[in-house]
Short mmCIF file of C-alpha atoms in Angstrom, two decimals:
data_model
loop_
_atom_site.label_atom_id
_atom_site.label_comp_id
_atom_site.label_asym_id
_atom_site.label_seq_id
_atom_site.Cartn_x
_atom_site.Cartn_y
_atom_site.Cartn_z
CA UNK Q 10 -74.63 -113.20 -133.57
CA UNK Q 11 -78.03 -114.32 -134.15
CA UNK Q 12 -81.20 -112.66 -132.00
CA UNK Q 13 -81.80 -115.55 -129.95
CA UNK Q 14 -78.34 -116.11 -128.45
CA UNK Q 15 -78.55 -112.21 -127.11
CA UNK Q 16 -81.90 -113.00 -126.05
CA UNK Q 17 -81.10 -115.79 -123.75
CA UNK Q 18 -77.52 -114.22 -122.71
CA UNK Q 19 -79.57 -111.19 -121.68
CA UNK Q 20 -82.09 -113.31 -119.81
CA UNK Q 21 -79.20 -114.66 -118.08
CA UNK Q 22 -78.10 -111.72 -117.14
CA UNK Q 23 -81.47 -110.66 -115.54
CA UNK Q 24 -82.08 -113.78 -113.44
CA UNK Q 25 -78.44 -113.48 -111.95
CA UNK Q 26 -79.07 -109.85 -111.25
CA UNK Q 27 -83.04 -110.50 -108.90
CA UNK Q 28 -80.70 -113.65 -107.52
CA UNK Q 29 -78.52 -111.47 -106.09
CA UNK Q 30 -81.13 -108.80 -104.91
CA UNK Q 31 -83.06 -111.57 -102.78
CA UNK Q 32 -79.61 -112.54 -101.30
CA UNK Q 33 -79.39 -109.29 -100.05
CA UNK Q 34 -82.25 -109.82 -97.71
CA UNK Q 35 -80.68 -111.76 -94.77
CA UNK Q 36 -83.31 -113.79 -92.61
CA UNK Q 37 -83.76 -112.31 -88.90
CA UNK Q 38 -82.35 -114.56 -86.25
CA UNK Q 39 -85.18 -114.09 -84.09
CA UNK Q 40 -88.09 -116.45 -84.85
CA UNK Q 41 -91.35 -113.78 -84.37
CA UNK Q 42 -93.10 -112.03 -86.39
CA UNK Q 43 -91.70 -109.02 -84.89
CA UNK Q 44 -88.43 -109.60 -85.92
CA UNK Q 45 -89.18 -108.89 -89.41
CA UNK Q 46 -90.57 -105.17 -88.98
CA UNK Q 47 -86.69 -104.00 -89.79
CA UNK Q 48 -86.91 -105.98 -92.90
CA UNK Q 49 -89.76 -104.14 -94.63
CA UNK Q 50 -88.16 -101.30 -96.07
CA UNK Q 51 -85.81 -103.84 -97.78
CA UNK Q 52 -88.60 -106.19 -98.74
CA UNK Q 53 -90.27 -102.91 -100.20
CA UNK Q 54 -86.97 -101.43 -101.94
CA UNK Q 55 -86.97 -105.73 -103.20
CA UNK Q 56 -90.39 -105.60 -105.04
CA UNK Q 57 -89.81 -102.23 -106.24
CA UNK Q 58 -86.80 -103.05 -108.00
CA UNK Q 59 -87.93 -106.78 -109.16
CA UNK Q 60 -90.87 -105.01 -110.37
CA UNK Q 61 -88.53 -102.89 -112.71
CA UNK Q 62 -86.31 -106.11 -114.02
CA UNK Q 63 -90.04 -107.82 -114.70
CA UNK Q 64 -90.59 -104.19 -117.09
CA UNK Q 65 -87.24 -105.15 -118.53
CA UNK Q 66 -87.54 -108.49 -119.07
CA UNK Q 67 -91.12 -108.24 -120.61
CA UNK Q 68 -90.11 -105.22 -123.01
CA UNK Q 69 -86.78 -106.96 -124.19
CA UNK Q 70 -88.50 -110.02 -125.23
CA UNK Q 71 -91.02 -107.81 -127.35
CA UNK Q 72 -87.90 -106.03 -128.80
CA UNK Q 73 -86.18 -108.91 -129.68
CA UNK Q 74 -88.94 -110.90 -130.86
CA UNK Q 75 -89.72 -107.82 -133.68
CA UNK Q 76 -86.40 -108.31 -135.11
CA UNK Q 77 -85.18 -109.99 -137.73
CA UNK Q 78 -81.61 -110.03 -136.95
CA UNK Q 79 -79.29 -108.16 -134.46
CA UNK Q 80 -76.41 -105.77 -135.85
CA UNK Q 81 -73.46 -104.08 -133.71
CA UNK Q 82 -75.44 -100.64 -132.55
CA UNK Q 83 -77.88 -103.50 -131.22
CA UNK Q 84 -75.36 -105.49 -129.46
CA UNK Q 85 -73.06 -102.63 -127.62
CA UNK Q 86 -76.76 -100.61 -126.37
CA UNK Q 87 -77.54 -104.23 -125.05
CA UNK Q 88 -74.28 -104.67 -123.25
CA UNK Q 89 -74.76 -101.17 -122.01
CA UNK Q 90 -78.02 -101.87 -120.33
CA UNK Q 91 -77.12 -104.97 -118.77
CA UNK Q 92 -74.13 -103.04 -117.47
CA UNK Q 93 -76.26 -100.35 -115.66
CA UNK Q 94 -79.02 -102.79 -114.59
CA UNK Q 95 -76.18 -105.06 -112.97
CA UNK Q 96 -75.54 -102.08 -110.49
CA UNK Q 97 -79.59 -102.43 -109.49
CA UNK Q 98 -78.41 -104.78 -106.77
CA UNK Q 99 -76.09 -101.99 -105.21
CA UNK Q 100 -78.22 -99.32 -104.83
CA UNK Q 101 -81.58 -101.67 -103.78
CA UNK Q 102 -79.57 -103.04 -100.72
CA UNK Q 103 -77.99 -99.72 -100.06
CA UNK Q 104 -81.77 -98.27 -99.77
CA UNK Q 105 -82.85 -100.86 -97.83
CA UNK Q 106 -80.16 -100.37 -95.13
CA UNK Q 107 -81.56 -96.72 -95.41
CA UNK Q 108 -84.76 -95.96 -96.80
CA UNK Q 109 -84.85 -91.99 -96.43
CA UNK Q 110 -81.18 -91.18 -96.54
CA UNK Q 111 -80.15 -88.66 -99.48
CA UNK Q 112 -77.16 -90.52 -101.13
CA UNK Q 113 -79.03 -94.02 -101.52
CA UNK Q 114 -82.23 -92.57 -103.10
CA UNK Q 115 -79.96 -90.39 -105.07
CA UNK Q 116 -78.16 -93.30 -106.24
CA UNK Q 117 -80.77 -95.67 -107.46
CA UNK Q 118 -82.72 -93.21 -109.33
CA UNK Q 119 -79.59 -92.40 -111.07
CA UNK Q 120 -78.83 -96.01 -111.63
CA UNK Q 121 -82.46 -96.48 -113.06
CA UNK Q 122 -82.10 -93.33 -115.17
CA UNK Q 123 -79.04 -94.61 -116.41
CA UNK Q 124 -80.88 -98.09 -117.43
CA UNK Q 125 -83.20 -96.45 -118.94
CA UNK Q 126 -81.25 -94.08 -121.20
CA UNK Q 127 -79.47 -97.03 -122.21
CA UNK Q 128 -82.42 -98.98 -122.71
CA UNK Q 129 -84.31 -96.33 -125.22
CA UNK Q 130 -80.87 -96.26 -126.82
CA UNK Q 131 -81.15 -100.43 -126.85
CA UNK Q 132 -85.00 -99.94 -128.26
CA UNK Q 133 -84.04 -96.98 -130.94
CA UNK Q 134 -81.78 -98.93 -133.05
CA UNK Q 135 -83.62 -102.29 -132.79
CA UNK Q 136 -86.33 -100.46 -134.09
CA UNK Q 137 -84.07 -99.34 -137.20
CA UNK Q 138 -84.31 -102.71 -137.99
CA UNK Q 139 -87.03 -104.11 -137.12
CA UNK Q 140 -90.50 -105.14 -139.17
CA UNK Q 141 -94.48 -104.38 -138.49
CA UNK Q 142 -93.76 -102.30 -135.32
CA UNK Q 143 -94.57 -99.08 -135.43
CA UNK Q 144 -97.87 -98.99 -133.30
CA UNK Q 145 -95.67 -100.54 -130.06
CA UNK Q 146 -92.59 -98.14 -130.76
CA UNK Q 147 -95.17 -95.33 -130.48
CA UNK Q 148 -96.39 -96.65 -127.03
CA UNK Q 149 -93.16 -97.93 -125.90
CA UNK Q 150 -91.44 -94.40 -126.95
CA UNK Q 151 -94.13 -92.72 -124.89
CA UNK Q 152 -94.02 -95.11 -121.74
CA UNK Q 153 -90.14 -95.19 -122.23
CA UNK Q 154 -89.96 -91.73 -121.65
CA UNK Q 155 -92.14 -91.39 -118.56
CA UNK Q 156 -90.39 -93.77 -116.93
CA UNK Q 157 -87.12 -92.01 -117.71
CA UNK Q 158 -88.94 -88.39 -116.13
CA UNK Q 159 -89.52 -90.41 -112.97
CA UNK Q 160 -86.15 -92.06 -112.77
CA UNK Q 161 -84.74 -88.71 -112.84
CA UNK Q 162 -87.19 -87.30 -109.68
CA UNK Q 163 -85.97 -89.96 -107.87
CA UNK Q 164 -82.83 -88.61 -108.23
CA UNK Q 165 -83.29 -84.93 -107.71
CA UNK Q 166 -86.29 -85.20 -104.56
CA UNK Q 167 -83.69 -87.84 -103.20
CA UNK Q 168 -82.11 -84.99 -100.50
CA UNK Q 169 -84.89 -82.13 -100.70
CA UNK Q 170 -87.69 -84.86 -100.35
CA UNK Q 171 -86.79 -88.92 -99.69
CA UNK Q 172 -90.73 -89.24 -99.22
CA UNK Q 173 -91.61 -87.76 -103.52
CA UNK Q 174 -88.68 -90.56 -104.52
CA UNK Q 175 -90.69 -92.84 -102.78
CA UNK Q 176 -94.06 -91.42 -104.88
CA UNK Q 177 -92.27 -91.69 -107.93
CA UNK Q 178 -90.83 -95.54 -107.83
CA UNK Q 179 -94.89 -96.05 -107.18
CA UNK Q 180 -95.86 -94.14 -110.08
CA UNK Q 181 -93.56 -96.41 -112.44
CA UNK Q 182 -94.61 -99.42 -110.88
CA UNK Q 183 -98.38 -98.80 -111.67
CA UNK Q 184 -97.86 -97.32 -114.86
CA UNK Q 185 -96.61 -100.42 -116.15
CA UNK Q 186 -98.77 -102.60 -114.27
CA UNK Q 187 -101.90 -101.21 -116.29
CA UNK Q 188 -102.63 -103.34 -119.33
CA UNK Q 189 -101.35 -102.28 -122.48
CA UNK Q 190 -103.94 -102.56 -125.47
CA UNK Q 191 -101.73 -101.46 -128.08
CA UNK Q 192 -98.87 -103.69 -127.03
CA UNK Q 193 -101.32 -106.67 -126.61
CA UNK Q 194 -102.86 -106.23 -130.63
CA UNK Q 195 -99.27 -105.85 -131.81
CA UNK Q 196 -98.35 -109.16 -129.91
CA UNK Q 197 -101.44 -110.96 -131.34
CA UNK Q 198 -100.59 -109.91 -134.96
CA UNK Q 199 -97.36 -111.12 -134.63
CA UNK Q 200 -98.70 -114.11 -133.60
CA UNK Q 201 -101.02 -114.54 -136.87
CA UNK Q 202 -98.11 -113.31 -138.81
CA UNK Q 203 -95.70 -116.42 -137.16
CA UNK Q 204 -97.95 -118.84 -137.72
CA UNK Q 205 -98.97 -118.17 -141.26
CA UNK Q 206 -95.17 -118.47 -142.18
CA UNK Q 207 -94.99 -121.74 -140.06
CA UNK Q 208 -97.89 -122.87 -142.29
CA UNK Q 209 -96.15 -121.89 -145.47
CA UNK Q 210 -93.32 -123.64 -144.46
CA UNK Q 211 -95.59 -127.10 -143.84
CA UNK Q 212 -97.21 -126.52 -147.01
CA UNK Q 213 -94.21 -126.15 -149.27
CA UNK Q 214 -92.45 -129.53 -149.04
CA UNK Q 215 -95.90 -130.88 -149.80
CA UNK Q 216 -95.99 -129.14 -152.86
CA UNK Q 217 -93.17 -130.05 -153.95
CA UNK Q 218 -93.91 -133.81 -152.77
CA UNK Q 219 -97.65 -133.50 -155.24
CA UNK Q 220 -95.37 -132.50 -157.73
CA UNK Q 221 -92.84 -134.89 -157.60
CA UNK Q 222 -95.62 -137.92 -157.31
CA UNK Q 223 -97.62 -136.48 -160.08
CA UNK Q 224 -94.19 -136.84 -162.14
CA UNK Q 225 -93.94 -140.18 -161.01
CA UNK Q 226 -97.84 -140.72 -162.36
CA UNK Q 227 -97.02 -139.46 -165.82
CA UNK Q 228 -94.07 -141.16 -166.59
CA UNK Q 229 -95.30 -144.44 -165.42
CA UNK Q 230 -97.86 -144.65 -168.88
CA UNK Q 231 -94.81 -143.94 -170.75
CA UNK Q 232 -93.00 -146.29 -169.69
CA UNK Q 233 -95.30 -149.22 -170.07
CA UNK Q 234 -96.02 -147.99 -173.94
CA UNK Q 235 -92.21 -148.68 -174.34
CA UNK Q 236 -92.02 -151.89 -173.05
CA UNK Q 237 -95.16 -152.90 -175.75
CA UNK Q 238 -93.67 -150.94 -178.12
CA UNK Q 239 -90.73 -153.19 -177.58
CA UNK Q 240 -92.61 -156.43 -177.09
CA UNK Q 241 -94.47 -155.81 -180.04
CA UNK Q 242 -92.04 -154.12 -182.81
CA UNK Q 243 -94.03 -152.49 -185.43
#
């Protein structure tokens, strides 16, 4: 299977998944503004967990774009994620319906822990494969595993304290909004990298075209001292 046909299945995948999140949210029958006050913890719980498929998206497509090729480890740890980030849907609309119960929170910070072991899992074997990465594995690795801290208080302050799960979904949000220098140099050298091998691939069939013309060129005097040679025997 070739990297770009997991790549698109997988962003597939994603838009079907904040497609069915936004369906969630039904439209209040009322037509005033104060009909939608019952809809805010859902169009919260909505951002919140868009905000987390926009992480995924934007970190798979980095991922994917380092590699070369995609083996079976690679596959499987991809199938994995886009299992436990199917069940996002679940959990967001169950939290909407109840923004400070126990069981919900408890729910979708497991279901984002369990993305996001499965995701590291999806980024350490792509990266046992993949070429001129290291500087974003180190700040992926470090982000990676921050996020995967706060998944998991979401999950335990879910019963003790709904409020701190609240904190923490905040804390991931903004620590992946801030721009990433690290991430944005590797992008730009594999940018320069891209496009010198696009070049070299422009460049070679001319070569070989200057070659083949400058063959042409010398035969050509050859073959006119033949023909006087046999115009003109000895």
């Amino acid at each position: 299977m070739s990297k770009n046909r997991l790549e698109a299945f997988s962003d597939g995948v994603l838009a079907i998944i904040i497609t069915i999140m936004v369906l969630e949210i039904r439209a209040p029958e009322e037509a005033s503004f104060q009909a939608l006050k019952p809809l805010i913890p859902q169009l919260v719980i909505y951002l919140l967990s868009f905000f987390h498929m926009a992480i995924y998206w934007v970190n798979h497509h980095n991922i994917t774009h380092a590699l070369p090729s995609v083996n079976h480890k690679v596959i499987w740890t991809n199938m994995a994620w886009l299992f436990m980030t199917s069940l996002i849907p679940l959990a967001t609309a169950w939290v909407g319906k109840n923004p400070l119960a126990g069981p919900p929170l408890f729910l979708y910070g497991l279901v984002l822990l369990l993305s996001s072991v499965s995701f590291l899992l999806l980024q350490h074997f792509a990266w046992q494969i993949a070429y001129d990465s290291q500087d974003l594995k180190e700040n992926m690795g470090i982000k990676g595993c921050l996020t995967l801290a706060a998944n998991l208080g979401i999950a335990l302050s879910a019963f003790a304290w709904p409020i701190l799960s609240w904190v923490f979904m905040a804390l991931v949000m903004l620590m992946w909004f801030m721009p990433d220098q690290r991430a944005k140099e590797w992008r730009e050298k594999m940018r320069i990298k891209n496009r010198k091998k696009s070049k070299e691939k422009i460049h070679k069939p001319g070569l070989w075209f200057f070659v083949v013309i400058r063959l042409i060129q010398a035969g050509r005097p050859c073959s006119r001292r033949c023909r006087r040679s046999r115009q003109f025997p000895g």
